[in-house]
Each structure stands twice: as C-alpha cells, then as structure tokens.
Short mmCIF file of C-alpha atoms in Angstrom, two decimals:
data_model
loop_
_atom_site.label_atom_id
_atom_site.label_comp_id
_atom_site.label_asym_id
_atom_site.label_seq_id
_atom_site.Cartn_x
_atom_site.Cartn_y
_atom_site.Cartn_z
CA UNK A 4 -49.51 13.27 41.42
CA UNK A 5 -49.63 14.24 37.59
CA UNK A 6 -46.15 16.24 38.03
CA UNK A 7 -44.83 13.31 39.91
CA UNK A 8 -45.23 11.10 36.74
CA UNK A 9 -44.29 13.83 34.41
CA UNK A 10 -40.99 14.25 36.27
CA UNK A 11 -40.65 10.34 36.72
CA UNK A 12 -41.20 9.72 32.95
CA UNK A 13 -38.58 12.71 32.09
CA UNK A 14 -35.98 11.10 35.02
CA UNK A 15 -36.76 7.66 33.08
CA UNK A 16 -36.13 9.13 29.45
CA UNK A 17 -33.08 10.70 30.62
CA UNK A 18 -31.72 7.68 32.08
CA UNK A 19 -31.98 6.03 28.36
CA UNK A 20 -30.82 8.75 26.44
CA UNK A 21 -27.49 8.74 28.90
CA UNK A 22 -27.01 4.78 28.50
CA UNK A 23 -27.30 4.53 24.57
CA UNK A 24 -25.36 7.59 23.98
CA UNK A 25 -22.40 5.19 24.41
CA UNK A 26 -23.38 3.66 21.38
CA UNK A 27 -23.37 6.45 18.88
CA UNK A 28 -22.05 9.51 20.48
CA UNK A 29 -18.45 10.13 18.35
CA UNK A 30 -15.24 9.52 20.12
CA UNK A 31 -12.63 12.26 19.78
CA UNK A 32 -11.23 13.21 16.78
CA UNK A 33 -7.58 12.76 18.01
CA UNK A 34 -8.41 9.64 20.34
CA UNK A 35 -7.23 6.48 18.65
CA UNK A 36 -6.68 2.70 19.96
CA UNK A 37 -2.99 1.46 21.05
CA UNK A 38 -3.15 -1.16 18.64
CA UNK A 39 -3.58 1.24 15.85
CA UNK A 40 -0.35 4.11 16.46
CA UNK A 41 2.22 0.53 17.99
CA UNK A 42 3.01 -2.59 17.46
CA UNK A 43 5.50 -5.05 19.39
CA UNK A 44 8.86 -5.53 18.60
CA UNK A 45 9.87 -8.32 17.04
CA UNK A 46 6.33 -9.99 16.29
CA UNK A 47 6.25 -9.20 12.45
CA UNK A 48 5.38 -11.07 9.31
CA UNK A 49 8.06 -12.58 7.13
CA UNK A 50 8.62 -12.84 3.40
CA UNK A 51 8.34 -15.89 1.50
CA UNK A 52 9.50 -16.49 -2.14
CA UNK A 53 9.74 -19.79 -4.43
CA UNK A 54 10.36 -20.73 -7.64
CA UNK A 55 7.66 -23.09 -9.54
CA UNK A 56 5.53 -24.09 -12.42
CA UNK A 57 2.32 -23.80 -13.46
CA UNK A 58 1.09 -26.55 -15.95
CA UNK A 59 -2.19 -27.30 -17.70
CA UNK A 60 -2.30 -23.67 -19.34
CA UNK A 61 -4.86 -24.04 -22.14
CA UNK A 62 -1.87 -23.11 -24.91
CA UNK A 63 -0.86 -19.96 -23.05
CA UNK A 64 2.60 -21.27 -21.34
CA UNK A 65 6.20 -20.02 -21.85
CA UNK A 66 7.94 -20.06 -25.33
CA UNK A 67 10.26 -23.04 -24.51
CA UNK A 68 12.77 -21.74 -27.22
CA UNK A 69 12.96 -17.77 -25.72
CA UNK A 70 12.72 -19.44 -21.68
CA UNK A 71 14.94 -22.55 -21.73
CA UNK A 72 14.92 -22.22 -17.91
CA UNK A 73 11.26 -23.68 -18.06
CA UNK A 74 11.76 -27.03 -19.71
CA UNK A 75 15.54 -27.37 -17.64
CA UNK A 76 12.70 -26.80 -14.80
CA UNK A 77 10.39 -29.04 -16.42
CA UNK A 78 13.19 -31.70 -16.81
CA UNK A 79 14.37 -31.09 -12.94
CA UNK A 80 10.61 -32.42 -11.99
CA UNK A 81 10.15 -35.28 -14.37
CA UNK A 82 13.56 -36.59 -13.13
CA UNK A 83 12.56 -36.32 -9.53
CA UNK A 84 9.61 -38.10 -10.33
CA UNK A 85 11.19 -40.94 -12.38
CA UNK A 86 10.85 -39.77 -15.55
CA UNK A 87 13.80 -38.84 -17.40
CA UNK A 88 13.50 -37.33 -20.86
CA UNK A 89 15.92 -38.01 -23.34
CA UNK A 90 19.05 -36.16 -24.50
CA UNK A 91 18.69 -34.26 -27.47
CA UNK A 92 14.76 -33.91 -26.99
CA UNK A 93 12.94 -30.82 -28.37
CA UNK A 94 9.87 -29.93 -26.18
CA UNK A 95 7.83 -27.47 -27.71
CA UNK A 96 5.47 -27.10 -24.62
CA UNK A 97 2.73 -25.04 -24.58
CA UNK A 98 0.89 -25.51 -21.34
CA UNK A 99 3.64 -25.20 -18.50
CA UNK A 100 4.49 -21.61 -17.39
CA UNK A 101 7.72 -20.86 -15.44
CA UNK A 102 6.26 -18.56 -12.06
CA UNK A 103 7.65 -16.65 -8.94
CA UNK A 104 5.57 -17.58 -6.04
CA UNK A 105 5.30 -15.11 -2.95
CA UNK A 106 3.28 -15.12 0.60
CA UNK A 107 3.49 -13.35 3.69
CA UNK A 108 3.88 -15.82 7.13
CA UNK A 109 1.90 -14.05 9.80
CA UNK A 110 3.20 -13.48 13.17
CA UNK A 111 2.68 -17.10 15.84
CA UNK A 112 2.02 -18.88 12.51
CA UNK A 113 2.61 -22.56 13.13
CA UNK A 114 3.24 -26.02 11.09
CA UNK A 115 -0.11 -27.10 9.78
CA UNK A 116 -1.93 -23.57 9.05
CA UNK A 117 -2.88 -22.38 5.94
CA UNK A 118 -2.10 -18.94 4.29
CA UNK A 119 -2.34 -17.23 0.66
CA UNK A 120 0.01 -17.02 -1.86
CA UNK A 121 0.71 -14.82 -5.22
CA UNK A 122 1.58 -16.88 -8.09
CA UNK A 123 3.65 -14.29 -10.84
CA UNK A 124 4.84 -14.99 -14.81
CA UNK A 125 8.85 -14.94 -14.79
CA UNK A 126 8.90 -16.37 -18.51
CA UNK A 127 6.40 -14.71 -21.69
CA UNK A 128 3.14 -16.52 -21.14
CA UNK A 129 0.50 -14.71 -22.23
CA UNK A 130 -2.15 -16.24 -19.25
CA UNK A 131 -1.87 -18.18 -16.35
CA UNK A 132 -6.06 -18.79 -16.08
CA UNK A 133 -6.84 -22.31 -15.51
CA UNK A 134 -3.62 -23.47 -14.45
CA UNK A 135 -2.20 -25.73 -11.53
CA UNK A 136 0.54 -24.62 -9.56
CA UNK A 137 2.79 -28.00 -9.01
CA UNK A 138 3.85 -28.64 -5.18
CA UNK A 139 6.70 -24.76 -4.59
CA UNK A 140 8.83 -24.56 -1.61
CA UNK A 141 8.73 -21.13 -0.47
CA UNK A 142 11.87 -20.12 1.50
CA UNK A 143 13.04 -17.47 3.83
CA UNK A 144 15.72 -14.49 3.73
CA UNK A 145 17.51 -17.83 5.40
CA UNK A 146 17.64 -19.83 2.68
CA UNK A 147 15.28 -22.73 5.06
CA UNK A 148 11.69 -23.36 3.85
CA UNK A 149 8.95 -22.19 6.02
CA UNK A 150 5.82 -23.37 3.97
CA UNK A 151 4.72 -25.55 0.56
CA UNK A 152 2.44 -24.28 -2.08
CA UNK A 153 0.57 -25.72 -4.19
CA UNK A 154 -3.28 -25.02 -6.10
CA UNK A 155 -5.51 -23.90 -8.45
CA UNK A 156 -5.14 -20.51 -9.32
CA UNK A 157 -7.55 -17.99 -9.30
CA UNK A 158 -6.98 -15.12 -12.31
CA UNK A 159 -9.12 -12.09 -11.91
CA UNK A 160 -9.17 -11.07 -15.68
CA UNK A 161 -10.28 -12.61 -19.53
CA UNK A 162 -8.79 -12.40 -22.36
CA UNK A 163 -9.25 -13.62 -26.61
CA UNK A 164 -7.40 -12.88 -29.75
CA UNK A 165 -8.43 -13.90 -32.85
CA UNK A 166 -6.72 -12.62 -36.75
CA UNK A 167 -4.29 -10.63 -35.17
CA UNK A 168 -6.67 -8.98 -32.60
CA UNK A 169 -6.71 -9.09 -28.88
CA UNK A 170 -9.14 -8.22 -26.45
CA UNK A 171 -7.73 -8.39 -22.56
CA UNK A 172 -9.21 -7.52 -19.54
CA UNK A 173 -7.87 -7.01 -15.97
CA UNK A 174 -3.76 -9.07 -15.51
CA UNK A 175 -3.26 -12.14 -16.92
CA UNK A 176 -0.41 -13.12 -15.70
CA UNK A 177 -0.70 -12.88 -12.19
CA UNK A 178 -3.15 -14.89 -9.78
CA UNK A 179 -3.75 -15.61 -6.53
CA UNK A 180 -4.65 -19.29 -4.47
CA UNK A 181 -6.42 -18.73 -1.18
CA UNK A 182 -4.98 -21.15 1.26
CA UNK A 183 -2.49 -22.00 -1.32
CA UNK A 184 0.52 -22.93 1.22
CA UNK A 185 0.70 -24.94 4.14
CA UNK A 186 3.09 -23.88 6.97
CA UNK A 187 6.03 -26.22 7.71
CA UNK A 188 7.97 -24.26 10.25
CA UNK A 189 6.86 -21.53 13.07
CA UNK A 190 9.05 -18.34 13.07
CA UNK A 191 10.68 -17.64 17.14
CA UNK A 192 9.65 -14.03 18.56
CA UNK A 193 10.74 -12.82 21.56
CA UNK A 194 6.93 -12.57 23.15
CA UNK A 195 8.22 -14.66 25.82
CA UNK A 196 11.57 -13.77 26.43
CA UNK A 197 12.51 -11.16 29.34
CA UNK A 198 10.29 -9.53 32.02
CA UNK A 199 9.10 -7.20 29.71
CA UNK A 200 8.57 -5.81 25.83
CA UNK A 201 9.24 -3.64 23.72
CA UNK A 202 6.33 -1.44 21.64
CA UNK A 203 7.16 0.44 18.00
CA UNK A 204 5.43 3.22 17.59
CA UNK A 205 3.88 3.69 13.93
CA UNK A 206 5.37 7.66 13.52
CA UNK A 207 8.10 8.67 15.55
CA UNK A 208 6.93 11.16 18.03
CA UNK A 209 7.62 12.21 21.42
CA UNK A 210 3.59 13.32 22.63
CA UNK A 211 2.58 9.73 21.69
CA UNK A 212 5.23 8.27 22.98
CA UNK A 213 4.46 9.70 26.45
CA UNK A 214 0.58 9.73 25.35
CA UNK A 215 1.14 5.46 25.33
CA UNK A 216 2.86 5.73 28.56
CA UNK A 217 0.91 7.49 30.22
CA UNK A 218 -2.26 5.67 29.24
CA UNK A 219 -0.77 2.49 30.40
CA UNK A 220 0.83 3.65 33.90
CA UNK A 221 -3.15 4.88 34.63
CA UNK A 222 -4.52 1.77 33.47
CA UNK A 223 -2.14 -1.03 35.11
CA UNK A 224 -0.31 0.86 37.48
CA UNK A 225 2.85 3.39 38.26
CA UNK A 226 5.93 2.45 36.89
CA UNK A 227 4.66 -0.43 34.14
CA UNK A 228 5.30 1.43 31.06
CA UNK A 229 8.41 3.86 30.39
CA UNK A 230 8.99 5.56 26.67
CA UNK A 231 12.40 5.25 25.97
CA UNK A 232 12.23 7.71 23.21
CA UNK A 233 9.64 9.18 20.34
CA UNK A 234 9.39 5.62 18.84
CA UNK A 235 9.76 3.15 21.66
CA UNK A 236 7.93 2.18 24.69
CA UNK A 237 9.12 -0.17 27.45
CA UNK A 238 6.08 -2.71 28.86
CA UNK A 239 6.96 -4.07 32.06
CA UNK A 240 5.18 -7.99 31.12
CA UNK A 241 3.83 -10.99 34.09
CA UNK A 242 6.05 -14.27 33.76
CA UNK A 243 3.34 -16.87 32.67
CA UNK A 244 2.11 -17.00 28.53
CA UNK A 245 -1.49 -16.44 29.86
CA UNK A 246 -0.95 -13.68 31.71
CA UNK A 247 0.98 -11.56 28.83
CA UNK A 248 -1.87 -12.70 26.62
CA UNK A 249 -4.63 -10.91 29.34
CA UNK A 250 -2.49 -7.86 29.75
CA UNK A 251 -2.13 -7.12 25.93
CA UNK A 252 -5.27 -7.56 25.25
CA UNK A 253 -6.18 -5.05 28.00
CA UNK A 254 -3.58 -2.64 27.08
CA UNK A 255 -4.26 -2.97 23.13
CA UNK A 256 -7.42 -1.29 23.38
CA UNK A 257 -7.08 2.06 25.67
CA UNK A 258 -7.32 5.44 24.34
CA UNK A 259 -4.17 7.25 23.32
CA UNK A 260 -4.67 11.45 23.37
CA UNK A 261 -2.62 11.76 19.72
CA UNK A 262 -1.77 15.49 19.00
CA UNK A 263 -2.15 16.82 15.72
CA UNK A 264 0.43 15.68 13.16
CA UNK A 265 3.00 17.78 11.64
CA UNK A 266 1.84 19.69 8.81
CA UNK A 267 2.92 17.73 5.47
CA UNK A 268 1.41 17.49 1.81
CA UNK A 269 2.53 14.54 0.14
CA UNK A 270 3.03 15.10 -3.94
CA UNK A 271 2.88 12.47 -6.58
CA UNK A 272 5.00 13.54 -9.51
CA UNK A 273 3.87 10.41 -12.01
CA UNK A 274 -0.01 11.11 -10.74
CA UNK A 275 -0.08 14.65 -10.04
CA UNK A 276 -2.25 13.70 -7.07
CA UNK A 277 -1.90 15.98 -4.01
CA UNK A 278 -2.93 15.22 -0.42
CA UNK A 279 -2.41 17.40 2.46
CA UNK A 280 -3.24 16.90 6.14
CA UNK A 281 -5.25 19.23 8.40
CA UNK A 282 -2.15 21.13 9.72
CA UNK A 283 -1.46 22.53 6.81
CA UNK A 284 -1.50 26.26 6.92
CA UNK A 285 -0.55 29.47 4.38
CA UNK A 286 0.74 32.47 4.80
CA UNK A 287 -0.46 35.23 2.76
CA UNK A 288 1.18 35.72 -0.34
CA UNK A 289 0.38 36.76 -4.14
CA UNK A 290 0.64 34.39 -7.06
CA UNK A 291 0.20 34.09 -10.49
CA UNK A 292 0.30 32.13 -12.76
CA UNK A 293 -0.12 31.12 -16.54
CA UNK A 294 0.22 28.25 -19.35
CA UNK A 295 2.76 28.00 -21.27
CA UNK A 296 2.25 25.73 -24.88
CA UNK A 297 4.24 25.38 -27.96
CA UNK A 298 2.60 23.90 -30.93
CA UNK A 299 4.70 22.37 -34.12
CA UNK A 300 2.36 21.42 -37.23
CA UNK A 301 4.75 20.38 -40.12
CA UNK A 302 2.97 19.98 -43.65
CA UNK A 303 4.40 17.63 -46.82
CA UNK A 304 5.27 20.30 -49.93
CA UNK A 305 6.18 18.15 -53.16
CA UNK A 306 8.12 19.98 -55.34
CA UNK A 307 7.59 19.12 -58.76
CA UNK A 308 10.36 19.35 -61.71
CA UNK A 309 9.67 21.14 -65.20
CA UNK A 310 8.68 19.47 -68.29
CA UNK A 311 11.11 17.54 -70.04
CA UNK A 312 13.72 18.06 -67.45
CA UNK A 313 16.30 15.70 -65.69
CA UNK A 314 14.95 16.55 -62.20
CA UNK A 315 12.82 14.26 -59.67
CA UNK A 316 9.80 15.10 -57.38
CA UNK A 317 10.82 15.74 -54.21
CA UNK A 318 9.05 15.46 -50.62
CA UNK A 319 9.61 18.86 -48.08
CA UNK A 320 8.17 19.59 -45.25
CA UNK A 321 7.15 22.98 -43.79
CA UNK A 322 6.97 23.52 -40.27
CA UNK A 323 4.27 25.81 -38.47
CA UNK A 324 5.35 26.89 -35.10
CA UNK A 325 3.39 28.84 -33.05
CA UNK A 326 4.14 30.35 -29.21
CA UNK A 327 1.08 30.59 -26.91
CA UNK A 328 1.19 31.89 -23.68
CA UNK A 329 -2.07 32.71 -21.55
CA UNK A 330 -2.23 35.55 -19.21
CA UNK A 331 -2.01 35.21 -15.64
CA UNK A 332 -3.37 37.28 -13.55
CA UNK A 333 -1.44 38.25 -9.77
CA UNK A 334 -3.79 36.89 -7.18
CA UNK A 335 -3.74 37.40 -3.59
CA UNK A 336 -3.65 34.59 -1.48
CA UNK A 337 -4.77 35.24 1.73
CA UNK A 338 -3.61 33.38 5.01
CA UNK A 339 -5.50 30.11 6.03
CA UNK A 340 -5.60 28.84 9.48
CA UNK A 341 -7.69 25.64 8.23
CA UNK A 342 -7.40 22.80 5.57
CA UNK A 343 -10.79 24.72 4.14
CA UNK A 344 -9.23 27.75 3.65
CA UNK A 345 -5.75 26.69 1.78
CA UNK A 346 -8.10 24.61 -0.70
CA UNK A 347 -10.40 27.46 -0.96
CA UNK A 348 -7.40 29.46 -1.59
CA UNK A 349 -5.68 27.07 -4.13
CA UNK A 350 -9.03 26.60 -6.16
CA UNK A 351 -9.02 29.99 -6.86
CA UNK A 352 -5.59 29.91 -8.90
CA UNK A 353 -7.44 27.32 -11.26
CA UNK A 354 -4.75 25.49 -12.02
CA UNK A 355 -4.48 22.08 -12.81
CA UNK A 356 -2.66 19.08 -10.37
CA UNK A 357 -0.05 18.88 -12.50
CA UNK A 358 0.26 23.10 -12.06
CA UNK A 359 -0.36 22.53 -8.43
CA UNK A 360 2.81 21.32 -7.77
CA UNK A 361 5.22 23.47 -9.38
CA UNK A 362 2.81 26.31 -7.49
CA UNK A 363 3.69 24.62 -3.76
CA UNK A 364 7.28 24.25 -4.31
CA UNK A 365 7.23 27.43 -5.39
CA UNK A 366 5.09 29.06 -1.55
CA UNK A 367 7.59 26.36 -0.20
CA UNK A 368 10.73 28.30 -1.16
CA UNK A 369 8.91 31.54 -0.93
CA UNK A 370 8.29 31.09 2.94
CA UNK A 371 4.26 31.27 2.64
CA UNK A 372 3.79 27.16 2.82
CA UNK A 373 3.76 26.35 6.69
CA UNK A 374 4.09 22.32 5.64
CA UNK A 375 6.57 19.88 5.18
CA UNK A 376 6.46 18.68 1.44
CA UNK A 377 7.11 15.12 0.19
CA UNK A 378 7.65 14.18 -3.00
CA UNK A 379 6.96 10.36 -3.70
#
C-alpha cells in the first residue's frame, strides 16, 4: 500500500511538472511569431507634416528680424481671425516660434481618434518649453489633410543663461504633445478587397518564405497560403470583415521555423561601433597590427634686435615633429566556427573599434572573413 502512494504521489508530481513546463520552458531559439518576420501589404502607417506656431514662449521665440516668415505667419492668423495689423508695423515678438509639426497615422485609423505629434523649431528660438501649439493642419504626400493638431507641449530638457553663460540640458527645441492631433480622414487599404492578401516578409528570404507557407497550409488547410517568392506570401482570405479578422488573428500567432541568417557585421564609421550576428565565422589567418601617431608641438622664439639698432622684435615659431610608430606583433588567428570564438579571436589583436574596422575590411579582402560587411 506504501509503494502504491509513493508511486501515486510521483505519477501526481509528474503530472504538474509536465503542465507548468508550458509556462517557462524556452521556445526555440530560431522559432519566432508570424507577426514578427511579415506584415500585410498595403496596411501601413502614413506620414503627416504641417506647418504652425507656437506662441506664449516665455521670451524664447524666433528673431522676427532674421525669420520674417514667422510674423508673415503671425499676420496670416490674426487676419483669419479678424485682426488685421497695420502696414508698415514692426513686431518685435518674442514669444511666438515658427515650428514643423510631424505624426505618424496608424493603419484603420479613423475620424475622431487621437494620435501624437512632434512639434520641431524651423526659425532660431532658443526653447519651445511652455508653449502652445495654435490649431496645425497636418497633410499627406497628397497635399489633403488627414488630422488637426493642436496642445501643450511637453519639452524633455531645462535650460538658463545668465552674463553671457548658459547652462542647457537635454533639446530645447523639440517637444512632443501626446494626443496632440485629432484624425479627420481614414486612409483606404485593401484589407477588404479581393479573395485574398498579400503578406511582406521583413528580410527577403526564400526558407521563410516557404517556412510562412508552410505553417499556414498545416494550420488552415492545403492550398490557403502560396509564397510567391523570398518576400511575398499569397493568403487565400473568407469574404465577410469578421471572418478575415478571426483568421488573422489565428494565423498572426503560429510558429515560423526561421533558419539562421546570413552571416553579416554591420560597421558604423562615425561610431566605430561593430555588431556582428551569430553566423559569422573566420578563417584562419595571421595579422598584425600597429599604431601609427604623428605629433607637431610648435614653440614661440622672439628674436630680439641689438642695442641701438633700427631692427624690431620679431615672433618665430619652431616646430617639433616627432614620428611614433608602435610595434606590432604577427598574430595567428585561428579559425572560429562560433560568434565566441571570432570575438575571442579579435580581442586578442587589442585593438581599438576604430582599429577594428580597418582590421575586417582588411580579412574581408584577404578571404579569411566568412560575412557579409555593411558599412552604415
């Protein structure tokens, strides 16, 4: 009776280990979501842009007399609104700021819904923080006006000068208004055109492409999903709105087998910053090297006439130049099969980022980099 338990206890224990280790057991390295390697085609966001102004700056606006386009602005608005200045007026202005306004309209946005906006200087104000942006149609590639700003603005950053010293923190003259824009017009997509649609594959590639097909056909059925080639994917779609909405959202979330990506190490040349993938592999080669540095000192020598003589002092310079070059010693690079090994293998050169890159284009041309590199 004792072993009974014992063996119903271990039978019950096993049970719960199998059930929770849904919960925390890892998911396969190279197993992502739909939704994260494709997206549909033609259900994107859109640009908006718009040209406003920003008043009740604290003494901070635009130079009127170095940005006349602010008070011709300025005047624009006050004329609009009844007021008309008159000819020949000088308006030294210091709390109205000429800005660009920008915002992104999200995919099925319609009229009524609220989304961000960027407010930007276009004129020489030194801070937009505590100003109003005034009522900014934001327009299309179309030239047709898809939503209306207008808000406080929110300024991550500080700033004071005082006796010709300034202090700033963080950007001035850029903010941000959260729910700053109301929609006015909805964007068409083709979600509901056809029998079926389209999906755009993040990185063109044949595996995925097939990977997403594949995944689909076993999911919804033989013959619903075709790829067309490495970046598309044909989605066979039901008739009714509700139905495509069901099916997405089923399809959106299934497992896609990705392969490993092609090898590639992406350089920045302004940074120096170097990131490589965990394809990357080297083939064995020797390297070496060493810093080059050139150092100029240059030192005033006043030369000094005799006594009682009609010369004048005069100001030379001598110039100390001196050649360094440290010694670099050839190392052997082995070959490395894993990202661990080509860092391991590139730490040893000790060499800096900036080095580092001259160094890869250099096992690039020589035939020892097995990577794609990308300069950005």
């Amino acid at each position: 009776m004792d072993t009974t338990d014992k063996l119903l206890k271990w039978l019950i224990a096993l049970a719960a280990f199998l059930a929770s280790a849904a919960l925390w057991w890892p998911a396969p390295a190279n197993a992502v979501r739909l939704k994260e390697v494709a997206t549909i085609q033609g259900v994107r966001p859109n640009q908006l842009v718009g040209y406003g102004l920003v008043v009740g700056l604290d003494g901070t606006g635009d130079q009127t007399t170095q940005t006349p386009f602010t008070t011709q602005s300025l005047n624009a608005m006050l004329q609009q609104l009844g007021t008309t200045v008159p000819p020949g007026t000088s308006m030294q202005l210091r709390n109205v700021a000429s800005v660009l306004v920008t915002a992104v309209l999200p995919p099925f946005a319609q009229p009524g819904q609220a989304i961000d906006v960027n407010v930007s200087s276009l004129g020489n104000a030194k801070s937009l923080r505590g100003g109003t942006l005034i009522a900014t149609a934001l327009k299309g590639v179309d030239g047709q006006i898809y939503a209306l700003a207008q808000g406080n603005l929110i300024i991550g950053g500080a700033g004071a000068s005082a006796a010709g010293s300034k202090v700033t923190i963080n950007h001035l003259s850029a903010g941000r208004i959260p729910a700053g824009a109301t929609v006015e017009r909805s964007v068409p997509t083709p979600w509901l055109q056809g029998d079926s649609i389209t999906l755009d594959l993040a990185a063109e590639d044949f595996n995925t492409a097939r990977e997403v097909a594949r995944a689909i056909n076993a999911a919804k059925g033989p013959g619903q999903a075709m790829a067309i080639d490495a970046r598309t994917v044909r989605v066979a779609m039901p008739p009714s709105p509700d139905a495509r909405v069901s099916y997405l959202a089923d399809i959106e979330n299934l497992n896609i087998d990705q392969a490993a990506p092609a090898a590639r190490i992406v350089v920045n040349a302004r940074t120096g910053s170097v990131v490589m993938n965990q394809a990357v592999t080297l083939g064995p080669c020797a390297v070496a090297h060493g810093n080059l540095s050139v150092t100029i000192n240059s030192t005033p020598v006043i030369s000094q006439p005799g006594a009682f003589s009609s010369g004048t002092t005069q100001v030379a310079e001598k110039a100390d130049i001196q050649v360094r070059q440290d010694s670099g010693s050839l190392i052997n690079m082995p070959a490395g099969t894993k990202l661990t090994d080509v860092v391991k293998a590139l730490n040893a050169l000790g060499a800096t980022p900036q080095d580092l890159l001259a160094i890869l284009q250099a096992m690039k041309a020589a035939g020892a980099l097995n990577a794609e590199l990308e300069v950005i």
